[in-house]
């Protein structure tokens, strides 16, 4: 199975199946000297973990991470960082009723067609549990970015039809409600909406928004490794993501050029930068979402990932058996009626990995910087 590796200089490979012995990641290319412990990584994994509320699957796993290599005396050594989470709660028999049928909205049919093999125990590599490796690797990337003054923060922008109101945006509220919404009133309405969907044996989708602050201008490699192209790939590679936007995204298609262009201005320089410029170039608005020509422009990066409703639902659905014949399926077992709250940290992780990788790549774009790095 190809395709489990991501990144160019900061490379990650996730491994493991949802109901195998364990699941994890190897991070290769992390610079030596970064302070890192299991508790740093655990903090991120705890946000992704199942069983946090009635709106997340009740599969009760500790999801405790173990760092197997690449860290010595609390700091990264430059060697590959291998991290593992053992699977503790493998109730494969919950999946007995779906062994021979293809679940609508899942990857059962396409995996079977492609590999001629069916891991019916919860989806194998296409399971939401694969994101454990991404989140563990993302925790490392976030720590790396933090040392450079770059922060990555995601939250839920919408649940079904319910959107946050930016006039009520409260960053502290993100940590107070189970949806990670920065608007208490929207979170209360989302809760009522989810209760109704669950009673109807149905599920719900939503949008996660992510903001990256402190990224300098100049990150991203034209033409195929553009920053926005990399972020799009990173987001759409997450299971259940069906849409990606940066800045005004699809709304930009309805705007006029005069509305959509971000005018430039000069402001007092408060940090090191291009010595030829006494002042710093800033944008008056940020419709572009922080990139121009696939290169960061120094303003906040703002992106969104749209998640479809959880495919596993308890209502009857029409399907076919792999042995032939049409049939009906009602999915038992433990499933999130909404994927979004647990995916917020996954979006954050993939954004951090993409930005950190392209940031390292950007170091080779100018001869003067290479010369100054080597003291020549
Ligand atoms: C964090 C996370 C948790 C998920 N949990 C569930 C779940 O409980 N039940 C389910 O049916 N799908 C769940 N999924 C979605 C599946 O993993 C799978 O990716 C998706 O159904 C495949 O569809 P796709 O073609 O849209 O990627 C989850 C996805 C993510 C990212």
mmCIF file of C-alpha atoms and ligand atoms in Angstrom:
data_model
loop_
_atom_site.group_PDB
_atom_site.id
_atom_site.type_symbol
_atom_site.label_atom_id
_atom_site.label_comp_id
_atom_site.label_asym_id
_atom_site.label_seq_id
_atom_site.Cartn_x
_atom_site.Cartn_y
_atom_site.Cartn_z
ATOM 1 C CA UNK A 1 0.000 0.000 0.000
ATOM 2 C CA UNK A 2 1.740 3.178 -1.152
ATOM 3 C CA UNK A 3 0.810 6.638 0.059
ATOM 4 C CA UNK A 4 1.342 6.601 3.829
ATOM 5 C CA UNK A 5 4.256 9.075 3.694
ATOM 6 C CA UNK A 6 3.879 12.867 3.702
ATOM 7 C CA UNK A 7 6.359 15.757 3.533
ATOM 8 C CA UNK A 8 9.679 16.510 1.858
ATOM 9 C CA UNK A 9 12.198 17.543 4.537
ATOM 10 C CA UNK A 10 9.976 16.949 7.563
ATOM 11 C CA UNK A 11 8.682 13.556 6.520
ATOM 12 C CA UNK A 12 6.063 11.508 8.348
ATOM 13 C CA UNK A 13 4.845 7.973 7.823
ATOM 14 C CA UNK A 14 1.708 6.890 9.670
ATOM 15 C CA UNK A 15 1.231 3.165 10.216
ATOM 16 C CA UNK A 16 -1.219 0.736 11.836
ATOM 17 C CA UNK A 17 -4.859 -0.260 11.561
ATOM 18 C CA UNK A 18 -7.781 0.650 13.811
ATOM 19 C CA UNK A 19 -8.067 -2.856 15.257
ATOM 20 C CA UNK A 20 -4.469 -4.039 15.008
ATOM 21 C CA UNK A 21 -2.060 -4.127 17.949
ATOM 22 C CA UNK A 22 -1.125 -0.505 17.720
ATOM 23 C CA UNK A 23 -1.048 2.585 15.570
ATOM 24 C CA UNK A 24 1.540 5.324 15.178
ATOM 25 C CA UNK A 25 3.938 7.418 13.172
ATOM 26 C CA UNK A 26 7.599 7.910 12.336
ATOM 27 C CA UNK A 27 8.723 11.535 11.987
ATOM 28 C CA UNK A 28 11.950 11.919 10.021
ATOM 29 C CA UNK A 29 13.789 15.205 9.533
ATOM 30 C CA UNK A 30 12.917 16.990 12.779
ATOM 31 C CA UNK A 31 15.888 19.196 13.721
ATOM 32 C CA UNK A 32 17.899 18.122 16.779
ATOM 33 C CA UNK A 33 17.569 20.075 20.016
ATOM 34 C CA UNK A 34 13.788 20.528 20.152
ATOM 35 C CA UNK A 35 12.490 19.953 23.704
ATOM 36 C CA UNK A 36 9.958 17.097 23.436
ATOM 37 C CA UNK A 37 8.280 14.701 25.848
ATOM 38 C CA UNK A 38 5.406 12.238 25.764
ATOM 39 C CA UNK A 39 3.263 14.693 27.728
ATOM 40 C CA UNK A 40 3.652 17.319 24.957
ATOM 41 C CA UNK A 41 2.340 14.820 22.400
ATOM 42 C CA UNK A 42 -0.314 13.417 24.772
ATOM 43 C CA UNK A 43 -1.845 16.869 25.179
ATOM 44 C CA UNK A 44 -2.691 16.858 21.449
ATOM 45 C CA UNK A 45 -3.853 13.229 21.384
ATOM 46 C CA UNK A 46 -6.240 13.844 24.292
ATOM 47 C CA UNK A 47 -8.122 16.336 22.119
ATOM 48 C CA UNK A 48 -8.653 13.639 19.442
ATOM 49 C CA UNK A 49 -9.479 10.780 21.774
ATOM 50 C CA UNK A 50 -12.853 8.995 21.622
ATOM 51 C CA UNK A 51 -15.283 8.873 24.545
ATOM 52 C CA UNK A 52 -15.011 12.540 25.580
ATOM 53 C CA UNK A 53 -18.735 13.238 25.289
ATOM 54 C CA UNK A 54 -21.975 11.701 24.083
ATOM 55 C CA UNK A 55 -21.203 13.207 20.678
ATOM 56 C CA UNK A 56 -17.972 11.267 20.260
ATOM 57 C CA UNK A 57 -17.707 7.500 19.938
ATOM 58 C CA UNK A 58 -17.810 5.623 23.236
ATOM 59 C CA UNK A 59 -14.847 3.445 22.325
ATOM 60 C CA UNK A 60 -12.916 3.853 25.601
ATOM 61 C CA UNK A 61 -9.235 3.913 24.883
ATOM 62 C CA UNK A 62 -6.518 5.617 26.836
ATOM 63 C CA UNK A 63 -4.668 6.434 23.605
ATOM 64 C CA UNK A 64 -1.428 6.737 25.593
ATOM 65 C CA UNK A 65 1.537 7.616 23.408
ATOM 66 C CA UNK A 66 4.987 6.155 23.805
ATOM 67 C CA UNK A 67 8.012 7.777 22.155
ATOM 68 C CA UNK A 68 10.209 4.884 21.047
ATOM 69 C CA UNK A 69 13.132 6.735 19.467
ATOM 70 C CA UNK A 70 14.623 10.069 18.473
ATOM 71 C CA UNK A 71 14.446 11.772 21.885
ATOM 72 C CA UNK A 72 17.211 11.752 24.490
ATOM 73 C CA UNK A 73 17.316 13.683 27.764
ATOM 74 C CA UNK A 74 14.141 15.561 26.798
ATOM 75 C CA UNK A 75 15.332 16.779 23.403
ATOM 76 C CA UNK A 76 15.090 15.515 19.834
ATOM 77 C CA UNK A 77 18.362 14.028 18.575
ATOM 78 C CA UNK A 78 17.757 14.527 14.848
ATOM 79 C CA UNK A 79 17.075 10.791 14.452
ATOM 80 C CA UNK A 80 13.657 9.486 13.343
ATOM 81 C CA UNK A 81 11.034 9.941 16.092
ATOM 82 C CA UNK A 82 8.890 6.791 16.311
ATOM 83 C CA UNK A 83 5.676 7.114 18.326
ATOM 84 C CA UNK A 84 3.151 4.419 19.137
ATOM 85 C CA UNK A 85 -0.317 4.174 20.687
ATOM 86 C CA UNK A 86 -1.374 0.617 21.561
ATOM 87 C CA UNK A 87 -4.958 -0.282 20.680
ATOM 88 C CA UNK A 88 -6.605 -1.397 23.934
ATOM 89 C CA UNK A 89 -10.323 -1.692 23.113
ATOM 90 C CA UNK A 90 -10.564 -3.829 20.001
ATOM 91 C CA UNK A 91 -14.166 -5.039 19.856
ATOM 92 C CA UNK A 92 -13.962 -6.502 16.366
ATOM 93 C CA UNK A 93 -17.165 -8.466 16.955
ATOM 94 C CA UNK A 94 -19.076 -5.163 16.759
ATOM 95 C CA UNK A 95 -18.236 -5.352 13.071
ATOM 96 C CA UNK A 96 -19.393 -8.955 12.515
ATOM 97 C CA UNK A 97 -22.652 -7.834 10.861
ATOM 98 C CA UNK A 98 -20.788 -5.842 8.200
ATOM 99 C CA UNK A 99 -18.154 -8.440 7.281
ATOM 100 C CA UNK A 100 -19.637 -9.177 3.883
ATOM 101 C CA UNK A 101 -21.391 -5.942 2.975
ATOM 102 C CA UNK A 102 -20.080 -2.597 1.811
ATOM 103 C CA UNK A 103 -20.976 0.266 4.157
ATOM 104 C CA UNK A 104 -22.284 3.304 2.223
ATOM 105 C CA UNK A 105 -20.038 6.354 2.614
ATOM 106 C CA UNK A 106 -17.087 4.229 3.750
ATOM 107 C CA UNK A 107 -14.021 2.988 1.869
ATOM 108 C CA UNK A 108 -15.018 -0.726 2.070
ATOM 109 C CA UNK A 109 -15.934 -1.103 -1.601
ATOM 110 C CA UNK A 110 -12.975 0.851 -3.033
ATOM 111 C CA UNK A 111 -10.420 -0.884 -0.764
ATOM 112 C CA UNK A 112 -11.805 -4.274 -1.758
ATOM 113 C CA UNK A 113 -11.682 -3.381 -5.472
ATOM 114 C CA UNK A 114 -8.129 -2.049 -5.176
ATOM 115 C CA UNK A 115 -6.502 -4.600 -2.853
ATOM 116 C CA UNK A 116 -8.817 -7.606 -3.111
ATOM 117 C CA UNK A 117 -8.707 -7.604 0.669
ATOM 118 C CA UNK A 118 -11.260 -6.548 3.242
ATOM 119 C CA UNK A 119 -10.327 -5.473 6.786
ATOM 120 C CA UNK A 120 -13.862 -5.262 8.139
ATOM 121 C CA UNK A 121 -12.720 -4.467 11.697
ATOM 122 C CA UNK A 122 -13.543 -0.777 11.555
ATOM 123 C CA UNK A 123 -11.995 0.256 8.278
ATOM 124 C CA UNK A 124 -8.313 -0.592 8.805
ATOM 125 C CA UNK A 125 -6.215 2.197 7.280
ATOM 126 C CA UNK A 126 -9.285 4.232 6.288
ATOM 127 C CA UNK A 127 -10.424 4.433 9.919
ATOM 128 C CA UNK A 128 -10.490 7.716 11.837
ATOM 129 C CA UNK A 129 -7.887 6.108 14.138
ATOM 130 C CA UNK A 130 -5.252 6.561 11.426
ATOM 131 C CA UNK A 131 -5.285 10.242 12.412
ATOM 132 C CA UNK A 132 -3.577 9.331 15.731
ATOM 133 C CA UNK A 133 -0.250 9.231 13.860
ATOM 134 C CA UNK A 134 -0.972 12.583 12.200
ATOM 135 C CA UNK A 135 -1.831 14.232 15.502
ATOM 136 C CA UNK A 136 1.295 12.873 17.250
ATOM 137 C CA UNK A 137 3.476 14.128 14.364
ATOM 138 C CA UNK A 138 1.557 17.425 14.313
ATOM 139 C CA UNK A 139 2.339 17.929 18.008
ATOM 140 C CA UNK A 140 6.050 17.791 17.131
ATOM 141 C CA UNK A 141 5.559 20.223 14.227
ATOM 142 C CA UNK A 142 3.605 22.630 16.469
ATOM 143 C CA UNK A 143 6.441 22.623 19.025
ATOM 144 C CA UNK A 144 8.945 23.283 16.269
ATOM 145 C CA UNK A 145 6.872 26.194 14.934
ATOM 146 C CA UNK A 146 6.403 27.599 18.445
ATOM 147 C CA UNK A 147 10.178 28.034 18.798
ATOM 148 C CA UNK A 148 9.923 30.349 15.752
ATOM 149 C CA UNK A 149 6.975 32.318 17.144
ATOM 150 C CA UNK A 150 4.431 30.628 14.855
ATOM 151 C CA UNK A 151 1.120 29.405 16.300
ATOM 152 C CA UNK A 152 -1.464 27.083 14.763
ATOM 153 C CA UNK A 153 -5.015 27.136 16.145
ATOM 154 C CA UNK A 154 -8.168 25.453 14.842
ATOM 155 C CA UNK A 155 -11.797 25.561 15.969
ATOM 156 C CA UNK A 156 -15.227 24.542 14.721
ATOM 157 C CA UNK A 157 -16.773 27.121 12.415
ATOM 158 C CA UNK A 158 -20.012 25.265 11.750
ATOM 159 C CA UNK A 159 -22.010 22.192 12.727
ATOM 160 C CA UNK A 160 -24.575 21.307 10.069
ATOM 161 C CA UNK A 161 -26.385 24.572 9.290
ATOM 162 C CA UNK A 162 -25.238 26.269 12.507
ATOM 163 C CA UNK A 163 -22.405 28.783 12.007
ATOM 164 C CA UNK A 164 -20.459 30.772 14.562
ATOM 165 C CA UNK A 165 -21.074 34.524 14.685
ATOM 166 C CA UNK A 166 -17.740 36.364 14.406
ATOM 167 C CA UNK A 167 -19.230 39.243 16.422
ATOM 168 C CA UNK A 168 -19.406 36.810 19.374
ATOM 169 C CA UNK A 169 -15.977 35.232 18.741
ATOM 170 C CA UNK A 170 -14.378 34.318 22.091
ATOM 171 C CA UNK A 171 -11.113 32.322 21.874
ATOM 172 C CA UNK A 172 -11.501 31.075 25.478
ATOM 173 C CA UNK A 173 -14.911 29.595 24.611
ATOM 174 C CA UNK A 174 -13.199 27.093 22.249
ATOM 175 C CA UNK A 175 -12.033 25.155 25.330
ATOM 176 C CA UNK A 176 -15.330 25.413 27.197
ATOM 177 C CA UNK A 177 -17.721 23.519 24.903
ATOM 178 C CA UNK A 178 -17.527 20.024 23.435
ATOM 179 C CA UNK A 179 -17.621 21.261 19.830
ATOM 180 C CA UNK A 180 -14.542 23.532 20.172
ATOM 181 C CA UNK A 181 -16.689 26.442 18.946
ATOM 182 C CA UNK A 182 -15.569 30.012 19.762
ATOM 183 C CA UNK A 183 -19.207 31.109 20.182
ATOM 184 C CA UNK A 184 -21.170 29.793 23.204
ATOM 185 C CA UNK A 185 -24.569 30.497 21.705
ATOM 186 C CA UNK A 186 -23.742 28.648 18.468
ATOM 187 C CA UNK A 187 -22.379 25.718 20.507
ATOM 188 C CA UNK A 188 -25.661 25.484 22.447
ATOM 189 C CA UNK A 189 -27.622 25.422 19.195
ATOM 190 C CA UNK A 190 -25.240 22.809 17.767
ATOM 191 C CA UNK A 191 -25.860 20.619 20.799
ATOM 192 C CA UNK A 192 -29.640 20.777 20.285
ATOM 193 C CA UNK A 193 -29.194 20.010 16.564
ATOM 194 C CA UNK A 194 -26.997 16.976 17.312
ATOM 195 C CA UNK A 195 -29.452 15.629 19.907
ATOM 196 C CA UNK A 196 -32.152 15.712 17.235
ATOM 197 C CA UNK A 197 -29.951 14.010 14.618
ATOM 198 C CA UNK A 198 -29.041 11.258 17.082
ATOM 199 C CA UNK A 199 -32.697 10.656 17.930
ATOM 200 C CA UNK A 200 -33.304 10.306 14.191
ATOM 201 C CA UNK A 201 -30.434 7.756 13.992
ATOM 202 C CA UNK A 202 -28.624 10.139 11.678
ATOM 203 C CA UNK A 203 -25.396 12.141 11.634
ATOM 204 C CA UNK A 204 -24.075 15.608 10.913
ATOM 205 C CA UNK A 205 -21.107 17.308 9.197
ATOM 206 C CA UNK A 206 -19.408 20.667 9.668
ATOM 207 C CA UNK A 207 -16.495 22.980 8.943
ATOM 208 C CA UNK A 208 -13.207 23.360 10.833
ATOM 209 C CA UNK A 209 -11.338 26.670 10.479
ATOM 210 C CA UNK A 210 -7.626 27.018 11.183
ATOM 211 C CA UNK A 211 -5.528 30.168 11.652
ATOM 212 C CA UNK A 212 -1.716 30.182 11.500
ATOM 213 C CA UNK A 213 -0.154 33.286 13.018
ATOM 214 C CA UNK A 214 3.416 34.574 12.927
ATOM 215 C CA UNK A 215 4.429 32.935 9.640
ATOM 216 C CA UNK A 216 6.967 35.161 7.851
ATOM 217 C CA UNK A 217 6.552 36.085 4.186
ATOM 218 C CA UNK A 218 8.365 33.782 1.761
ATOM 219 C CA UNK A 219 7.222 30.243 2.679
ATOM 220 C CA UNK A 220 5.994 27.996 -0.172
ATOM 221 C CA UNK A 221 7.671 26.599 -3.293
ATOM 222 C CA UNK A 222 6.257 27.490 -6.719
ATOM 223 C CA UNK A 223 4.978 25.900 -8.726
ATOM 224 C CA UNK A 224 3.876 22.447 -7.540
ATOM 225 C CA UNK A 225 4.750 22.850 -3.851
ATOM 226 C CA UNK A 226 2.814 26.059 -3.281
ATOM 227 C CA UNK A 227 1.812 26.714 0.311
ATOM 228 C CA UNK A 228 -1.913 26.743 -0.496
ATOM 229 C CA UNK A 229 -1.586 23.631 -2.695
ATOM 230 C CA UNK A 230 0.202 21.810 0.136
ATOM 231 C CA UNK A 231 -2.455 22.816 2.653
ATOM 232 C CA UNK A 232 -5.219 21.686 0.287
ATOM 233 C CA UNK A 233 -3.609 18.266 -0.090
ATOM 234 C CA UNK A 234 -2.992 17.999 3.648
ATOM 235 C CA UNK A 235 -6.627 18.758 4.464
ATOM 236 C CA UNK A 236 -8.272 16.627 1.782
ATOM 237 C CA UNK A 237 -6.061 13.688 2.830
ATOM 238 C CA UNK A 238 -7.957 13.610 6.159
ATOM 239 C CA UNK A 239 -10.770 11.048 6.053
ATOM 240 C CA UNK A 240 -14.228 12.560 5.495
ATOM 241 C CA UNK A 241 -12.941 15.976 4.269
ATOM 242 C CA UNK A 242 -14.892 17.030 1.175
ATOM 243 C CA UNK A 243 -13.907 20.655 0.727
ATOM 244 C CA UNK A 244 -11.024 23.083 1.248
ATOM 245 C CA UNK A 245 -10.887 26.867 1.231
ATOM 246 C CA UNK A 246 -8.164 29.416 1.861
ATOM 247 C CA UNK A 247 -9.034 33.031 2.642
ATOM 248 C CA UNK A 248 -12.349 33.941 1.050
ATOM 249 C CA UNK A 249 -12.272 30.618 -0.833
ATOM 250 C CA UNK A 250 -15.380 29.953 -2.900
ATOM 251 C CA UNK A 251 -16.827 33.356 -1.956
ATOM 252 C CA UNK A 252 -13.952 34.962 -3.943
ATOM 253 C CA UNK A 253 -15.600 33.624 -7.109
ATOM 254 C CA UNK A 254 -18.577 35.896 -6.443
ATOM 255 C CA UNK A 255 -16.557 39.021 -5.532
ATOM 256 C CA UNK A 256 -15.271 41.824 -7.761
ATOM 257 C CA UNK A 257 -11.514 42.333 -8.218
ATOM 258 C CA UNK A 258 -11.806 45.651 -6.397
ATOM 259 C CA UNK A 259 -13.307 43.864 -3.390
ATOM 260 C CA UNK A 260 -11.059 40.820 -3.452
ATOM 261 C CA UNK A 261 -7.621 42.455 -3.875
ATOM 262 C CA UNK A 262 -5.808 43.136 -0.621
ATOM 263 C CA UNK A 263 -4.225 46.595 -0.787
ATOM 264 C CA UNK A 264 -0.676 46.986 0.538
ATOM 265 C CA UNK A 265 0.512 49.500 3.111
ATOM 266 C CA UNK A 266 3.659 50.272 5.084
ATOM 267 C CA UNK A 267 3.965 50.035 8.820
ATOM 268 C CA UNK A 268 6.805 50.599 11.285
ATOM 269 C CA UNK A 269 9.260 47.718 11.217
ATOM 270 C CA UNK A 270 9.359 45.977 14.585
ATOM 271 C CA UNK A 271 11.585 43.068 13.707
ATOM 272 C CA UNK A 272 14.514 41.987 11.553
ATOM 273 C CA UNK A 273 13.799 41.623 7.849
ATOM 274 C CA UNK A 274 14.763 42.970 4.454
ATOM 275 C CA UNK A 275 17.461 45.552 5.362
ATOM 276 C CA UNK A 276 16.662 47.533 2.188
ATOM 277 C CA UNK A 277 13.226 48.392 3.545
ATOM 278 C CA UNK A 278 12.929 50.712 6.511
ATOM 279 C CA UNK A 279 9.283 49.850 6.918
ATOM 280 C CA UNK A 280 7.390 46.593 6.795
ATOM 281 C CA UNK A 281 4.920 45.750 4.016
ATOM 282 C CA UNK A 282 1.492 44.694 5.268
ATOM 283 C CA UNK A 283 -1.876 44.026 3.660
ATOM 284 C CA UNK A 284 -4.856 46.157 4.629
ATOM 285 C CA UNK A 285 -7.218 43.176 4.322
ATOM 286 C CA UNK A 286 -6.713 39.417 4.037
ATOM 287 C CA UNK A 287 -9.084 38.050 1.405
ATOM 288 C CA UNK A 288 -6.214 35.948 0.044
ATOM 289 C CA UNK A 289 -5.917 34.055 3.347
ATOM 290 C CA UNK A 290 -2.174 34.688 3.719
ATOM 291 C CA UNK A 291 -0.694 33.491 0.416
ATOM 292 C CA UNK A 292 0.117 35.143 -2.907
ATOM 293 C CA UNK A 293 1.437 32.980 -5.729
ATOM 294 C CA UNK A 294 1.635 30.039 -3.337
ATOM 295 C CA UNK A 295 4.035 31.932 -1.027
ATOM 296 C CA UNK A 296 3.149 33.206 2.444
ATOM 297 C CA UNK A 297 2.665 36.984 2.473
ATOM 298 C CA UNK A 298 3.268 37.588 6.181
ATOM 299 C CA UNK A 299 -0.403 37.890 7.173
ATOM 300 C CA UNK A 300 -2.401 35.209 8.999
ATOM 301 C CA UNK A 301 -3.021 32.009 7.066
ATOM 302 C CA UNK A 302 -6.727 31.241 7.229
ATOM 303 C CA UNK A 303 -8.038 27.910 5.915
ATOM 304 C CA UNK A 304 -11.142 25.775 6.206
ATOM 305 C CA UNK A 305 -11.863 22.053 5.836
ATOM 306 C CA UNK A 306 -15.425 20.776 5.280
ATOM 307 C CA UNK A 307 -16.265 17.407 6.854
ATOM 308 C CA UNK A 308 -19.089 15.234 5.607
ATOM 309 C CA UNK A 309 -21.595 13.691 8.057
ATOM 310 C CA UNK A 310 -20.374 10.520 9.792
ATOM 311 C CA UNK A 311 -21.086 7.696 7.325
ATOM 312 C CA UNK A 312 -21.861 5.078 10.015
ATOM 313 C CA UNK A 313 -25.519 5.602 10.895
ATOM 314 C CA UNK A 314 -28.000 3.291 12.611
ATOM 315 C CA UNK A 315 -30.784 3.904 10.044
ATOM 316 C CA UNK A 316 -31.328 1.283 7.323
ATOM 317 C CA UNK A 317 -29.362 1.902 4.102
ATOM 318 C CA UNK A 318 -29.292 0.023 0.832
ATOM 319 C CA UNK A 319 -26.099 -1.783 -0.087
ATOM 320 C CA UNK A 320 -24.724 -4.928 -1.711
ATOM 321 C CA UNK A 321 -22.923 -7.970 -0.395
ATOM 322 C CA UNK A 322 -19.399 -8.723 -1.663
ATOM 323 C CA UNK A 323 -20.699 -12.176 -2.514
ATOM 324 C CA UNK A 324 -23.404 -10.594 -4.706
ATOM 325 C CA UNK A 325 -26.996 -9.500 -4.142
ATOM 326 C CA UNK A 326 -28.630 -6.355 -2.861
ATOM 327 C CA UNK A 327 -29.382 -6.027 0.844
ATOM 328 C CA UNK A 328 -29.989 -3.519 3.676
ATOM 329 C CA UNK A 329 -27.605 -2.515 6.441
ATOM 330 C CA UNK A 330 -28.041 -0.851 9.859
ATOM 331 C CA UNK A 331 -24.679 -0.022 11.393
ATOM 332 C CA UNK A 332 -24.202 -1.104 14.994
ATOM 333 C CA UNK A 333 -21.124 -0.349 17.071
ATOM 334 C CA UNK A 334 -19.765 2.904 18.442
ATOM 335 C CA UNK A 335 -19.620 5.850 16.066
ATOM 336 C CA UNK A 336 -19.412 9.615 16.337
ATOM 337 C CA UNK A 337 -22.672 11.250 15.189
ATOM 338 C CA UNK A 338 -20.317 14.070 14.136
ATOM 339 C CA UNK A 339 -16.637 13.802 13.225
ATOM 340 C CA UNK A 340 -15.837 17.521 13.458
ATOM 341 C CA UNK A 341 -14.997 18.003 17.192
ATOM 342 C CA UNK A 342 -12.384 15.230 17.134
ATOM 343 C CA UNK A 343 -11.045 16.421 13.781
ATOM 344 C CA UNK A 344 -10.241 19.968 14.960
ATOM 345 C CA UNK A 345 -6.846 18.864 16.289
ATOM 346 C CA UNK A 346 -6.266 16.752 13.141
ATOM 347 C CA UNK A 347 -6.672 19.874 10.975
ATOM 348 C CA UNK A 348 -4.265 21.718 13.284
ATOM 349 C CA UNK A 349 -1.747 18.861 13.008
ATOM 350 C CA UNK A 350 -1.842 18.645 9.198
ATOM 351 C CA UNK A 351 -1.565 22.439 8.870
ATOM 352 C CA UNK A 352 1.455 22.475 11.217
ATOM 353 C CA UNK A 353 3.186 19.616 9.366
ATOM 354 C CA UNK A 354 2.699 21.341 6.001
ATOM 355 C CA UNK A 355 3.891 24.743 7.173
ATOM 356 C CA UNK A 356 6.891 23.325 9.082
ATOM 357 C CA UNK A 357 7.987 21.266 6.063
ATOM 358 C CA UNK A 358 7.711 24.209 3.650
ATOM 359 C CA UNK A 359 9.434 26.486 6.155
ATOM 360 C CA UNK A 360 12.449 24.160 6.245
ATOM 361 C CA UNK A 361 12.412 23.960 2.430
ATOM 362 C CA UNK A 362 12.328 27.777 2.188
ATOM 363 C CA UNK A 363 15.725 28.013 3.860
ATOM 364 C CA UNK A 364 17.428 27.134 0.584
ATOM 365 C CA UNK A 365 15.699 29.720 -1.632
ATOM 366 C CA UNK A 366 18.347 32.492 -1.492
ATOM 367 C CA UNK A 367 22.104 32.380 -1.911
ATOM 368 C CA UNK A 368 22.665 35.220 0.566
ATOM 369 C CA UNK A 369 20.865 33.263 3.296
ATOM 370 C CA UNK A 370 22.771 30.059 2.502
ATOM 371 C CA UNK A 371 26.014 32.045 2.682
ATOM 372 C CA UNK A 372 25.070 33.612 5.990
ATOM 373 C CA UNK A 373 24.030 30.177 7.373
ATOM 374 C CA UNK A 374 27.476 28.785 6.574
ATOM 375 C CA UNK A 375 29.213 31.983 7.668
ATOM 376 C CA UNK A 376 30.620 32.729 4.184
HETATM 377 C C1 LIG B 1 -11.074 11.971 13.517
HETATM 378 C C2 LIG B 1 -11.979 11.136 12.679
HETATM 379 C C3 LIG B 1 -12.927 10.298 13.281
HETATM 380 C C4 LIG B 1 -13.792 9.517 12.520
HETATM 381 N N1 LIG B 1 -14.730 8.737 13.146
HETATM 382 C C5 LIG B 1 -15.627 8.047 12.407
HETATM 383 C C6 LIG B 1 -16.667 7.294 13.041
HETATM 384 O O1 LIG B 1 -16.771 7.235 14.270
HETATM 385 N N2 LIG B 1 -17.548 6.634 12.234
HETATM 386 C C7 LIG B 1 -17.475 6.688 10.853
HETATM 387 O O2 LIG B 1 -18.308 6.116 10.187
HETATM 388 N N3 LIG B 1 -16.500 7.394 10.229
HETATM 389 C C8 LIG B 1 -15.579 8.069 10.965
HETATM 390 N N4 LIG B 1 -14.594 8.785 10.336
HETATM 391 C C9 LIG B 1 -14.542 8.790 8.834
HETATM 392 C C10 LIG B 1 -13.828 7.569 8.280
HETATM 393 O O3 LIG B 1 -12.591 7.504 8.925
HETATM 394 C C11 LIG B 1 -13.506 7.540 6.789
HETATM 395 O O4 LIG B 1 -12.400 8.364 6.571
HETATM 396 C C12 LIG B 1 -14.516 8.015 5.872
HETATM 397 O O5 LIG B 1 -15.708 7.429 6.124
HETATM 398 C C13 LIG B 1 -14.052 7.703 4.454
HETATM 399 O O6 LIG B 1 -14.686 8.548 3.620
HETATM 400 P P1 LIG B 1 -13.998 9.620 2.660
HETATM 401 O O7 LIG B 1 -14.035 9.049 1.302
HETATM 402 O O8 LIG B 1 -14.889 10.765 2.774
HETATM 403 O O9 LIG B 1 -12.618 9.911 3.198
HETATM 404 C C14 LIG B 1 -13.706 9.555 11.090
HETATM 405 C C15 LIG B 1 -12.748 10.388 10.482
HETATM 406 C C16 LIG B 1 -11.901 11.178 11.247
HETATM 407 C C17 LIG B 1 -10.908 12.083 10.554
#
